XYZ file of N, CA and C in Angstrom:
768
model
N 5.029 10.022 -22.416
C 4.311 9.132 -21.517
C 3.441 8.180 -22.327
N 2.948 7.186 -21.709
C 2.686 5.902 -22.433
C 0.717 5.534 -21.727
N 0.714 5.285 -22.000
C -0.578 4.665 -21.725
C -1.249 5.813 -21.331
N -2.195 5.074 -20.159
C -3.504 5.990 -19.488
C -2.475 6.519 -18.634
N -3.111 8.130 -18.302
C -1.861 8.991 -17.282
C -2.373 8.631 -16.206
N -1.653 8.953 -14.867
C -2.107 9.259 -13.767
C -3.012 10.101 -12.940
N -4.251 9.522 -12.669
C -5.135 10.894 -12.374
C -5.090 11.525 -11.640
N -3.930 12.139 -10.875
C -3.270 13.473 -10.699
C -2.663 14.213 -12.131
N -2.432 13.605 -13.036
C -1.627 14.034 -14.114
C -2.717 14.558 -14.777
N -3.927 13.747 -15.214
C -4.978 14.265 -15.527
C -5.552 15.517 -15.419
N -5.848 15.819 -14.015
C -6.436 16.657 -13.365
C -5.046 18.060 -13.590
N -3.893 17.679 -13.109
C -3.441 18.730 -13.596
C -3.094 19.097 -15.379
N -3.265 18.728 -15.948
C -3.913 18.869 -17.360
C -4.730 19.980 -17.595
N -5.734 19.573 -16.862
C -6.951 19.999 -16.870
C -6.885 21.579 -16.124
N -5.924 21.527 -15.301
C -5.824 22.914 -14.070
C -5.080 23.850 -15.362
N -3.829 23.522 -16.271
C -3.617 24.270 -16.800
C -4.097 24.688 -17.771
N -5.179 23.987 -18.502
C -6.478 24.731 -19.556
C -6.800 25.889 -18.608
N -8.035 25.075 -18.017
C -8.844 25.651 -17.482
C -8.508 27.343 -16.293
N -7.786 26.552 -15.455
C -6.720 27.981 -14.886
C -5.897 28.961 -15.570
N -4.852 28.320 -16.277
C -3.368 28.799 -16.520
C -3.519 29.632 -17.981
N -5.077 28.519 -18.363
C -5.508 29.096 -19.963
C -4.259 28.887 -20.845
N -3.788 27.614 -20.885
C -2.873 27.755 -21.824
C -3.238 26.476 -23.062
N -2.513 26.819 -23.767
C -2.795 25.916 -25.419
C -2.787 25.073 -25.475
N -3.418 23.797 -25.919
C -3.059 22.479 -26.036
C -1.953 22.107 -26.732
N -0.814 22.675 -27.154
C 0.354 22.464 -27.447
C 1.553 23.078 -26.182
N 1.036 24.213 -25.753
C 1.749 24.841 -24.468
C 2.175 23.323 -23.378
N 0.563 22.878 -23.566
C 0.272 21.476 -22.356
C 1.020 20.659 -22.675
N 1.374 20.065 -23.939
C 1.807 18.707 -24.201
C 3.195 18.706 -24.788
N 3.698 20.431 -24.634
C 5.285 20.305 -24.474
C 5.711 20.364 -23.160
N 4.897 21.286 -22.634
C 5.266 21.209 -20.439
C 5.382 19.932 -19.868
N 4.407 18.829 -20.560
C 4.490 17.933 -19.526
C 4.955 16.691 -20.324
N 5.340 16.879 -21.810
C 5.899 15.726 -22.435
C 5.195 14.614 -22.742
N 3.648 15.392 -23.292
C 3.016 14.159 -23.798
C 2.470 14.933 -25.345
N 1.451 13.731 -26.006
C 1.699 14.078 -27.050
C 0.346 15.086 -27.562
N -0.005 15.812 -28.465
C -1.235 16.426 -28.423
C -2.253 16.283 -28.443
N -2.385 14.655 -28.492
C -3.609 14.248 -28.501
C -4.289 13.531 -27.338
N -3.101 13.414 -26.416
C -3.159 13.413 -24.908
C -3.572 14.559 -24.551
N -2.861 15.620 -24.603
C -3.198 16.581 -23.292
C -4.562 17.503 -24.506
N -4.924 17.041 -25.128
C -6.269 17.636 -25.588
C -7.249 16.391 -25.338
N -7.390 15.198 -25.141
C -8.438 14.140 -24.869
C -8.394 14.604 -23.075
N -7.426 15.054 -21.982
C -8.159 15.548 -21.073
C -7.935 16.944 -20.741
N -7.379 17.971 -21.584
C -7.769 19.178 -21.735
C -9.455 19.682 -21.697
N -9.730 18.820 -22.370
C -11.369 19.292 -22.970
C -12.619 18.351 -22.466
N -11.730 17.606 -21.395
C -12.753 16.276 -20.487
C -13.641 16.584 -19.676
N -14.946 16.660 -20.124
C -15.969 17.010 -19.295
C -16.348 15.902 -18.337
N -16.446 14.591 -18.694
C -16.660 13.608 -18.014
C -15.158 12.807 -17.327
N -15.097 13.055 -15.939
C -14.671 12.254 -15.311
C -14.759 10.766 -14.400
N -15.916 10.681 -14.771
C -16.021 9.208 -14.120
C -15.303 8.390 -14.672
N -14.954 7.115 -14.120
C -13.973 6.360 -14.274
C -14.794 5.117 -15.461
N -13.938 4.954 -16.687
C -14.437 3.864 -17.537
C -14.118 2.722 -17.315
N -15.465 1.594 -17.137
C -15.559 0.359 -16.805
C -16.334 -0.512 -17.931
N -15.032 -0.682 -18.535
C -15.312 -1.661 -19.866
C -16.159 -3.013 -19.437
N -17.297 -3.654 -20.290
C -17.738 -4.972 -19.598
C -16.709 -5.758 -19.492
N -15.533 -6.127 -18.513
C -14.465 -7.018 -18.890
C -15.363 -8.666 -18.818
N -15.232 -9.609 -19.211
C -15.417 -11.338 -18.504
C -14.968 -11.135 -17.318
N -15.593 -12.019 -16.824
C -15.114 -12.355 -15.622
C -14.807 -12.041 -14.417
N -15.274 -10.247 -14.744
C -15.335 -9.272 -13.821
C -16.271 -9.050 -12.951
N -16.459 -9.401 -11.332
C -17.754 -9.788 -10.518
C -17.421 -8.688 -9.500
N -18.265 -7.599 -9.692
C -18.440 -6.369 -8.232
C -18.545 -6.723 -6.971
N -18.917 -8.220 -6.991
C -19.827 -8.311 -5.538
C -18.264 -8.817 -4.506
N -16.921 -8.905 -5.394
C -15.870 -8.597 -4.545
C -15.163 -7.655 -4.023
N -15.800 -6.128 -4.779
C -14.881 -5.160 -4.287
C -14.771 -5.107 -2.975
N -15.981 -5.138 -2.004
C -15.826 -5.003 -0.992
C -15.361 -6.170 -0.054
N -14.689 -6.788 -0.563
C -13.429 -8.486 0.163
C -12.525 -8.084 -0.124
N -11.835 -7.356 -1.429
C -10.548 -7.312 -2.094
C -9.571 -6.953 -1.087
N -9.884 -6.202 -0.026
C -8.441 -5.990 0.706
C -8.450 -6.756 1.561
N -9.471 -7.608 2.198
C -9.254 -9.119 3.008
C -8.531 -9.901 2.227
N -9.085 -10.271 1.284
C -8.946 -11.885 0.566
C -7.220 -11.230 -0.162
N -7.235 -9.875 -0.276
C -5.381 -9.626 -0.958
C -4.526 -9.814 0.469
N -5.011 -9.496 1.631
C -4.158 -9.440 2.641
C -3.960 -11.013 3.294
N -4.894 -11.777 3.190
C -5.011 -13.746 3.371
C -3.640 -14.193 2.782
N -4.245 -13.680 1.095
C -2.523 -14.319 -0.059
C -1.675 -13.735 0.371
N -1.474 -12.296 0.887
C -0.195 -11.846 1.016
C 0.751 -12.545 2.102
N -0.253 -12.359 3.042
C 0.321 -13.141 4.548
C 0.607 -14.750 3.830
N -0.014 -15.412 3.555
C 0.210 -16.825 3.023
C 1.722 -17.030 2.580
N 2.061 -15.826 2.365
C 3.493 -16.178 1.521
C 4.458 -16.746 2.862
N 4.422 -16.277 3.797
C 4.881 -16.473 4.592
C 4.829 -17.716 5.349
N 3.923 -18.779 4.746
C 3.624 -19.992 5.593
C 4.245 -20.825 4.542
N 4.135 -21.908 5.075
C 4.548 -23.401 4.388
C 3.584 -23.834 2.814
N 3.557 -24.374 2.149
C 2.847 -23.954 0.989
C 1.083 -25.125 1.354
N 1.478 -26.294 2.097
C 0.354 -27.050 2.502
C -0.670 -25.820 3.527
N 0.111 -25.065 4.158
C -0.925 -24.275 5.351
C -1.229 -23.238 4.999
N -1.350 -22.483 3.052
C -1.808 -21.983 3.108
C -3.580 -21.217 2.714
N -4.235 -20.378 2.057
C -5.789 -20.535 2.453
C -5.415 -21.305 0.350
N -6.651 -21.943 0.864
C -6.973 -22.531 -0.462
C -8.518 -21.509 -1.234
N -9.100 -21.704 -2.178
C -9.553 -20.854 -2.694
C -11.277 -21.041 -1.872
N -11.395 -22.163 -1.627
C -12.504 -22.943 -0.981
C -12.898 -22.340 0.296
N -11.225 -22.507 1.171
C -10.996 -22.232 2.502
C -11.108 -20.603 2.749
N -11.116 -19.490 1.703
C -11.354 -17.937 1.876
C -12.534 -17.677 1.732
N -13.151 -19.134 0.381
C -14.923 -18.603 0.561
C -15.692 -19.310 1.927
N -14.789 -19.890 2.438
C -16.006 -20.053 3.879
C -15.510 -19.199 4.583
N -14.378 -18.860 4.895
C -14.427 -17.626 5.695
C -14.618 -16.174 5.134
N -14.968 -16.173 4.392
C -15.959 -14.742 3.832
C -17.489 -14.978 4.702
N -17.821 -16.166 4.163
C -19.173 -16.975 4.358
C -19.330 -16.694 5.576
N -18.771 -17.182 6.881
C -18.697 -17.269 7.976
C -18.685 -16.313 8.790
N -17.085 -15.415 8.611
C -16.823 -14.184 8.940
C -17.438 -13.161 8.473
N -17.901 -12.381 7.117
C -18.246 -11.454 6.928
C -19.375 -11.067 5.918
N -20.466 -12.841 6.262
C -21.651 -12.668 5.475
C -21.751 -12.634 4.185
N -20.695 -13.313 3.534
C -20.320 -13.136 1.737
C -21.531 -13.770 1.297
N -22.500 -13.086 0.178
C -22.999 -13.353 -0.208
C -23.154 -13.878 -1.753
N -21.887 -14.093 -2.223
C -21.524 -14.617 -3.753
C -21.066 -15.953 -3.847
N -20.955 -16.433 -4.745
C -20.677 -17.963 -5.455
C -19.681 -18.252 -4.800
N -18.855 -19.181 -4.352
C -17.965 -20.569 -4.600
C -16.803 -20.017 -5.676
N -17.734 -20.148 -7.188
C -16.757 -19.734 -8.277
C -16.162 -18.302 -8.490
N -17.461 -17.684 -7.929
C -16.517 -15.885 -7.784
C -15.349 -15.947 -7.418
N -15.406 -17.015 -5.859
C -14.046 -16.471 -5.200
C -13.278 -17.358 -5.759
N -13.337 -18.472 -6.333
C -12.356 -19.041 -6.777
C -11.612 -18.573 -7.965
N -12.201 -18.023 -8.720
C -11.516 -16.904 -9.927
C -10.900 -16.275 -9.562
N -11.333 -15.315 -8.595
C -10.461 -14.109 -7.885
C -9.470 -14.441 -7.464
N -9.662 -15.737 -6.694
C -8.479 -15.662 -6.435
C -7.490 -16.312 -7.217
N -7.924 -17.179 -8.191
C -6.592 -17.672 -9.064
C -6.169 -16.663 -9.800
N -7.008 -15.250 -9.776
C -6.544 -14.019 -10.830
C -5.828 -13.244 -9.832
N -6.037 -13.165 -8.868
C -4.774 -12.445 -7.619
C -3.583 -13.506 -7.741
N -3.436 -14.740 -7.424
C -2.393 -15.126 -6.933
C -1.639 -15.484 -8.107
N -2.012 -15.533 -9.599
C -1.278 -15.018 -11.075
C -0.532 -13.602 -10.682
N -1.423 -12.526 -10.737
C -0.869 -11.491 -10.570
C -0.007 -10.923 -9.150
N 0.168 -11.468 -8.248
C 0.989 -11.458 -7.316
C 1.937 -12.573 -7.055
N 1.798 -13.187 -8.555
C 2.906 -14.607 -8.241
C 3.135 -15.187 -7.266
N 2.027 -15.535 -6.578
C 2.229 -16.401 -5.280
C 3.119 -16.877 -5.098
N 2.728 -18.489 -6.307
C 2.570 -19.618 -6.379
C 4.121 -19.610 -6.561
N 5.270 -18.215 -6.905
C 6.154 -18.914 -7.704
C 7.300 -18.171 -6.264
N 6.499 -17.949 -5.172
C 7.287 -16.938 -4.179
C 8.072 -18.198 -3.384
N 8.945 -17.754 -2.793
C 9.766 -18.505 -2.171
C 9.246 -19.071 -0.635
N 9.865 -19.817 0.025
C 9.477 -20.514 1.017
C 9.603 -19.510 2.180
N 9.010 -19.349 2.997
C 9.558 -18.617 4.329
C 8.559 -19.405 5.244
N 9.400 -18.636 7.000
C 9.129 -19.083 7.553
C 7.677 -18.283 8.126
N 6.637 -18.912 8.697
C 5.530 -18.270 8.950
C 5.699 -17.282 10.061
N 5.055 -15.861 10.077
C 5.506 -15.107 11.070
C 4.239 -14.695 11.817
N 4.247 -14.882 12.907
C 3.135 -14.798 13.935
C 3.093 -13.129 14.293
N 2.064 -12.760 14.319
C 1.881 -11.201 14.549
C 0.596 -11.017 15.538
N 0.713 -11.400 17.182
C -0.043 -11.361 18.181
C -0.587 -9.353 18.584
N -1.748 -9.505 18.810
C -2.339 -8.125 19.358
C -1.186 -7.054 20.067
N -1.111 -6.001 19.558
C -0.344 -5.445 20.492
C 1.262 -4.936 19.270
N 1.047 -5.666 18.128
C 2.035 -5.812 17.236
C 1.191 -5.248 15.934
N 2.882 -4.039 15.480
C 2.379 -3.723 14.225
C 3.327 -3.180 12.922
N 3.008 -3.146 11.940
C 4.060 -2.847 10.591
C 3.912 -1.599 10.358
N 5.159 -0.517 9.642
C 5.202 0.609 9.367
C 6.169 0.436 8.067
N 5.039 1.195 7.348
C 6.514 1.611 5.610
C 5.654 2.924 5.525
N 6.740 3.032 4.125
C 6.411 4.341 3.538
C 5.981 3.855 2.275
N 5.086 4.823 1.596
C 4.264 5.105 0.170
C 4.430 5.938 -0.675
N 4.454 5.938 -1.564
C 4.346 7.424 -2.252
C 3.575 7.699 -3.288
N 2.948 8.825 -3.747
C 2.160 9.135 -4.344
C 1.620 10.833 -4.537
N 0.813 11.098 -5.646
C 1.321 12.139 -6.346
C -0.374 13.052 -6.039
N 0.091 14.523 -6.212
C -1.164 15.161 -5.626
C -0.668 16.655 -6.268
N -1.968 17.598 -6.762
C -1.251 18.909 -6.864
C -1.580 19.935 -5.598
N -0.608 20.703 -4.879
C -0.371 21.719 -4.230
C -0.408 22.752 -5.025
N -1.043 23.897 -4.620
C -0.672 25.127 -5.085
C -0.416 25.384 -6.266
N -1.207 24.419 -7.567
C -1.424 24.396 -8.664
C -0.029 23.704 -9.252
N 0.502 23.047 -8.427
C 2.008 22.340 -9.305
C 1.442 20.595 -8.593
N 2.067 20.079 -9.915
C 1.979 18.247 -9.932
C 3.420 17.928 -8.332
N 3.102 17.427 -7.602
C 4.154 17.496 -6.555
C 3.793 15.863 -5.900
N 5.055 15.260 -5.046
C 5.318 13.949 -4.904
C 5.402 13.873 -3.465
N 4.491 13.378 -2.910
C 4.104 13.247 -1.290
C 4.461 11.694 -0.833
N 5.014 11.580 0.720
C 5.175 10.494 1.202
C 3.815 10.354 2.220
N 3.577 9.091 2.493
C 2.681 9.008 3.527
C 3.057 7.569 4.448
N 3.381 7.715 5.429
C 3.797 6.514 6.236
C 2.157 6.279 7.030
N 2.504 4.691 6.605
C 1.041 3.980 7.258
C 1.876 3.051 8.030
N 0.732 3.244 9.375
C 1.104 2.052 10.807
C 0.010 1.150 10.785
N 0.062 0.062 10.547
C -0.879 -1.302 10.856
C -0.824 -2.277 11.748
N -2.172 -2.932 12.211
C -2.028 -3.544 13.027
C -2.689 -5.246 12.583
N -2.139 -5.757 12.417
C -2.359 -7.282 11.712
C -3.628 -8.273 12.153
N -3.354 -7.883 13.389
C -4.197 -8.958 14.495
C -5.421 -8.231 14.237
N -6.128 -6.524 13.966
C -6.841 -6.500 14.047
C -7.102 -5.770 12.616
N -6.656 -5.659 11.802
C -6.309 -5.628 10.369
C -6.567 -3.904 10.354
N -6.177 -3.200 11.536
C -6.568 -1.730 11.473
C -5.611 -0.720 10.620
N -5.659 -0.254 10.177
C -4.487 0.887 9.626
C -4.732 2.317 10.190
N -3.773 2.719 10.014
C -3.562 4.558 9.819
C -2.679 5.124 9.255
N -2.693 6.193 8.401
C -2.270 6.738 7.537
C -1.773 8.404 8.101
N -0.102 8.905 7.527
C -0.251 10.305 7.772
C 0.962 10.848 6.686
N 0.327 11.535 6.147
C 1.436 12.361 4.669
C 2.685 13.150 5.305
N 3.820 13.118 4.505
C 4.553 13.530 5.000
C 5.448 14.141 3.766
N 6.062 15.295 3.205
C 6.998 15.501 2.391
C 8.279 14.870 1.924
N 8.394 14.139 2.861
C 9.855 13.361 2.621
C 10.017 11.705 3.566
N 11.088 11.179 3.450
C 11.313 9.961 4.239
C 12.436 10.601 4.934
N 12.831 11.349 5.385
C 13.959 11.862 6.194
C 13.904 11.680 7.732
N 14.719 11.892 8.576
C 14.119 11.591 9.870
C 13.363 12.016 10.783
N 13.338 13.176 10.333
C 12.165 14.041 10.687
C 11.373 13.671 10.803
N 10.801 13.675 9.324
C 9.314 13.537 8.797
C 8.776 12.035 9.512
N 10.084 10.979 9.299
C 9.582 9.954 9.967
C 9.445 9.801 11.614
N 9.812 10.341 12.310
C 9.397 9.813 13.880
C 8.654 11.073 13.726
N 8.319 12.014 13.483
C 7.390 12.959 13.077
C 5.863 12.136 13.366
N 6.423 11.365 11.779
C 4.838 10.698 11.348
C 4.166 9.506 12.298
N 5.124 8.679 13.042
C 5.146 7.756 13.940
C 4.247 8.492 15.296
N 4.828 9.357 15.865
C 4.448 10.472 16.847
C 2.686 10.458 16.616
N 2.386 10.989 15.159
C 1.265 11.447 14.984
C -0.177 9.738 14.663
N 1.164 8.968 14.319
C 0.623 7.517 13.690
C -0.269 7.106 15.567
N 0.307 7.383 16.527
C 0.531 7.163 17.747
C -0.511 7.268 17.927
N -0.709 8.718 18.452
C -1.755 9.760 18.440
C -3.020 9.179 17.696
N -3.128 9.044 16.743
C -4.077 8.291 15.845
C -4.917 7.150 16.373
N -3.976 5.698 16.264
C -4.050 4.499 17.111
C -5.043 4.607 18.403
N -4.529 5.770 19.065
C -4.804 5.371 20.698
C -3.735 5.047 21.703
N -2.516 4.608 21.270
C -1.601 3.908 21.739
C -0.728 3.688 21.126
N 0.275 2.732 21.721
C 1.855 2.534 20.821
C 1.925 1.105 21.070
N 2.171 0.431 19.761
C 2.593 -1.036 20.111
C 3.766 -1.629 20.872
N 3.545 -2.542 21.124
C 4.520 -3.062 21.810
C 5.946 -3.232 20.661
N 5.753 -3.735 19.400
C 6.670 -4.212 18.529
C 6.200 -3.698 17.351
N 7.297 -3.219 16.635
C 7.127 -2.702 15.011
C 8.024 -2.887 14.076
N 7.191 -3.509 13.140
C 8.405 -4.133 11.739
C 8.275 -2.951 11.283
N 9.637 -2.956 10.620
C 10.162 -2.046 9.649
C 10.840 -2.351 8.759
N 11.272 -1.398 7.560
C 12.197 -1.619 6.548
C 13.291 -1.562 6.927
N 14.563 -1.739 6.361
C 15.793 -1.376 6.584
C 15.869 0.038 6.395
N 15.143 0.833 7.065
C 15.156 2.378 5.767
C 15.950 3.546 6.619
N 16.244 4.272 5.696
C 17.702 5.078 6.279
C 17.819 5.923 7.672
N 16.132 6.383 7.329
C 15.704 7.261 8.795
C 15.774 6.578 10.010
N 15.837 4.688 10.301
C 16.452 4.853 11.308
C 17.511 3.546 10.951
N 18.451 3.221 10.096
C 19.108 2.179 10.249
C 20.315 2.814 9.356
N 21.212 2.882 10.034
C 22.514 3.782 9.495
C 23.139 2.273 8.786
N 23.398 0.962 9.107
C 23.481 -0.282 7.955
C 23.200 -1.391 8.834
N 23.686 -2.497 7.861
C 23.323 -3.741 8.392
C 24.341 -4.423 8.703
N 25.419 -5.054 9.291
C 26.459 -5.884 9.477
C 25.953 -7.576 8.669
N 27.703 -7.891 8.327
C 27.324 -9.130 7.595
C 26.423 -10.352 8.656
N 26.274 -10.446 9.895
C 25.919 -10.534 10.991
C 24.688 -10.490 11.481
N 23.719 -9.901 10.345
C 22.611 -9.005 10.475
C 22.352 -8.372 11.768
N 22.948 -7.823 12.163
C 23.171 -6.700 13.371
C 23.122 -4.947 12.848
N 22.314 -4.209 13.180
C 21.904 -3.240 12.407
C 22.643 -2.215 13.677
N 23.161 -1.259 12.831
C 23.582 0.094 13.398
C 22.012 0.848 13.342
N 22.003 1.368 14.526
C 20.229 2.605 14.508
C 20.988 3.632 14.708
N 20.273 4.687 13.937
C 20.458 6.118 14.001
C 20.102 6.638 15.821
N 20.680 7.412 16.250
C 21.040 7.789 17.473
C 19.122 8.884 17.936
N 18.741 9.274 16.518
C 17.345 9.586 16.987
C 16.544 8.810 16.459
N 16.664 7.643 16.112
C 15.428 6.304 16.241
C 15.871 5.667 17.594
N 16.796 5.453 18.010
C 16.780 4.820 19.544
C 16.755 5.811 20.723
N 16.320 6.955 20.555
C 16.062 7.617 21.832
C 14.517 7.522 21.627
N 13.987 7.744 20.147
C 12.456 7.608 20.028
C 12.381 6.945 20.584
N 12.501 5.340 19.939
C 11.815 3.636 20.166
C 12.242 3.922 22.295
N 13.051 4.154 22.600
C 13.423 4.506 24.182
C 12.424 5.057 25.064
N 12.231 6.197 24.143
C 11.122 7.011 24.840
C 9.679 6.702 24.988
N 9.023 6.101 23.626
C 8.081 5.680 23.886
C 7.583 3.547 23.702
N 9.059 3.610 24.548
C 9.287 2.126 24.952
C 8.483 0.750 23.939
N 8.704 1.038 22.468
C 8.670 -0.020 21.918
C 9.673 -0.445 21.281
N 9.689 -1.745 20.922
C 10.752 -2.646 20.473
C 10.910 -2.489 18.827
N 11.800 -2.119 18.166
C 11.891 -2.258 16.496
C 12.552 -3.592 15.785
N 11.608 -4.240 15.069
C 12.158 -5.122 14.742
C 11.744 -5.149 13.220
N 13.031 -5.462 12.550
C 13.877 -5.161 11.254
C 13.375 -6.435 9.986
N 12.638 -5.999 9.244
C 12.907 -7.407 8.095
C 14.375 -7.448 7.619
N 14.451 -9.057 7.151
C 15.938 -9.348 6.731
C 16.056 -8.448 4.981
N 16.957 -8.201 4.631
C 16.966 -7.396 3.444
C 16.490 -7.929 2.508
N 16.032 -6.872 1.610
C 14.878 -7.471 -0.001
C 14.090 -8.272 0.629
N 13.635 -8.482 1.739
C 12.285 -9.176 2.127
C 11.237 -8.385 2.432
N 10.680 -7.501 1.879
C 9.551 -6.595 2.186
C 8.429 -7.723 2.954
N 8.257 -8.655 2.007
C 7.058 -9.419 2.040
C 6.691 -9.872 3.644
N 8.005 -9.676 4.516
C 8.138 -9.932 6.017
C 6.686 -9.208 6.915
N 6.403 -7.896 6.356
C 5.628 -7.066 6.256
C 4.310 -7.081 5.173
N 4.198 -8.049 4.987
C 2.795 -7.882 3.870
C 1.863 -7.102 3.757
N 1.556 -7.317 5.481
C 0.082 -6.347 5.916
C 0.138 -4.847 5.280
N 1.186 -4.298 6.197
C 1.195 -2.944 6.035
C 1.545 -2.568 4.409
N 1.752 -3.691 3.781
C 2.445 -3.206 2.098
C 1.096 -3.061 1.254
N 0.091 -3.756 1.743
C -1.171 -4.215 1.152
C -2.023 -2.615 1.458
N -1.741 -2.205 3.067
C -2.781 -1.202 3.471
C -2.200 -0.041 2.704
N -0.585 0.030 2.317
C -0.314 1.496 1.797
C -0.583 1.122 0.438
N -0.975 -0.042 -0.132
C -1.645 0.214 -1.792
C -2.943 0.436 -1.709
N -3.830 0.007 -0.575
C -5.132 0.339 -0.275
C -5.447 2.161 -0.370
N -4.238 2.386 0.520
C -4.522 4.013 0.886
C -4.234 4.856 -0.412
N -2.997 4.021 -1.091
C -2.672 5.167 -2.489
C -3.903 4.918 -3.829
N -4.995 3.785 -3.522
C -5.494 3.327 -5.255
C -7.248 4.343 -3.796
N -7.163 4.579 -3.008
C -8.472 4.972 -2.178
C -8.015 6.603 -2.063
């Protein structure tokens, strides 16, 4: 393994010192790193997270970062004249949610988001309107230890655009189960069931796609969507971005 590990990887590191009592060579042949890895967090008393002075690095955005990432994301989707300019997010911080930082904060930020999410170099689409009542569902994944083993959890998040709400519920697998499972419970959560829900092309309920884009549904996603009378509607393939919102809230939920 290469760089900084994953802090689940960490922590289980740390479970097999400390628990399993085993050697710092035991550690860093089990998990295939090298010995000077699994002894720098074998023996880690301090876990707080290191925050180098970077440039240019301003706190007083953490708490915008998942607005002002979810503005660019959605933007992709508009015409390139209609979308927020760097000016146009600091008055509506200003406006909407009392921002109390510079002009230039947000204008950094955001030329350092829309570098790193390659806006600027995304393709044209058409803008997609997402009225109250409407909402996005994917899946996530991400890593956690059970029962003292490193193990790989799904969690399907349901969002709602118009009012930028999310909910989140873990699940072992993407199978079909687990998914109208998690939907059921996503429900439950909400308060209610939307009227309309984007989705992936994903297997649990779309058996394929015709050249036609006419989708075959699995026979228990259309008795679900039947039963609790909402409409599923499909991004076109390799277009995740159709869905921004909800792609933004399940990186929110996996880095929170």
């Amino acid at each position: 393994m290469k760089g900084m590990l994953a802090m689940a990887q960490q922590h289980y590191i740390k479970y097999l010192r400390d628990v399993k009592d085993q050697s710092i060579s035991q550690i860093a042949e089990q998990l295939g790193v090298s010995w000077r890895t699994a002894k720098k967090y074998a023996d880690c008393s301090d876990w707080n997270k290191a925050e180098p002075p970077l440039r240019g690095k301003f706190p007083i955005m953490e708490a915008y970062r998942e607005q002002v990432d979810t503005w660019l994301i959605e933007d992709q989707t508009r015409p390139k004249k209609q979308r927020h300019t760097a000016k146009r997010i600091y008055d509506r911080l200003v406006s909407e949610f009392g921002f109390a930082g510079s002009d230039r904060t947000v204008r950094y930020y955001v030329a350092k988001r829309k570098s790193e999410l390659q806006i600027e170099k995304s393709e044209p689409y058409l803008r997609l309107e997402h009225p109250g009542g409407e909402a996005q569902a994917d899946f996530g994944t991400f890593q956690a230890i059970i029962g003292g083993q490193l193990v790989e959890r799904k969690m399907l998040v349901l969002s709602y655009p118009y009012s930028n709400a999310a909910f989140v519920f873990v699940t072992p697998k993407e199978n079909t189960e687990c998914f109208l499972e998690g939907l059921r419970q996503l429900f439950e959560m909400s308060g209610g069931v939307p009227n309309r829900i984007w989705f992936d092309n994903l297997s649990a309920a779309v058996v394929s796609v015709g050249t036609d884009g006419k989708r075959k549904l699995t026979d228990e996603f259309q008795r679900f969507a039947l039963h609790y009378r909402f409409q599923p509607v499909f991004c076109n393939p390799a277009q995740g971005n159709e869905k921004g919102h909800v792609e933004n809230k399940v990186g929110y939920a996996r880095r929170n």
